[in-house]
Amino acid sequence: MNMEDDRNQWCFACGRNNPIGLKLKFWEEDDKYFAKFVPGPEHQSYDGVVHGGIISTLLDEIMARYPYAKGLHTVTGRLEIRFRHPTPIGQEL
């Protein structure tokens, strides 16, 4: 593991060293990029509903992580989300 990878272990979304992070793990399969996440009660806003900021974080991370996995360094310049339905706690995303 190089120094950059070590620093990235504190990432809120994917870092293994972040005690309050989401600890997402990513993989590529059939030209698609994946991560699984099951939100718990600590990720909710209203009772039983995932906080929109967590959903936004998941989308931001997968969009930035794919180019990173291809050797590119990117940051999000703009993120606009229209939520259509509540996301329930405990459901695999």
Tab-separated table of N, CA and C in Angstrom, residues 14 16 28 42 55 76:
chain	number	residue	atom	x	y	z
A	14	CYS	N	-15.354	5.183	2.007
A	14	CYS	CA	-14.711	3.891	1.753
A	14	CYS	C	-13.534	3.572	2.667
A	16	ARG	N	-11.166	2.318	5.504
A	16	ARG	CA	-11.220	1.266	6.531
A	16	ARG	C	-10.873	1.794	7.913
A	28	GLU	N	-15.598	-4.251	-9.937
A	28	GLU	CA	-16.057	-4.114	-11.311
A	28	GLU	C	-16.382	-5.489	-11.850
A	42	GLU	N	-28.488	4.342	12.342
A	42	GLU	CA	-27.597	5.496	12.507
A	42	GLU	C	-27.496	6.337	11.233
A	55	ILE	N	-27.501	9.168	1.043
A	55	ILE	CA	-27.754	8.756	-0.342
A	55	ILE	C	-26.873	9.563	-1.289
A	76	THR	N	-15.784	15.937	-7.390
A	76	THR	CA	-17.114	16.310	-7.830
A	76	THR	C	-17.202	17.824	-7.969
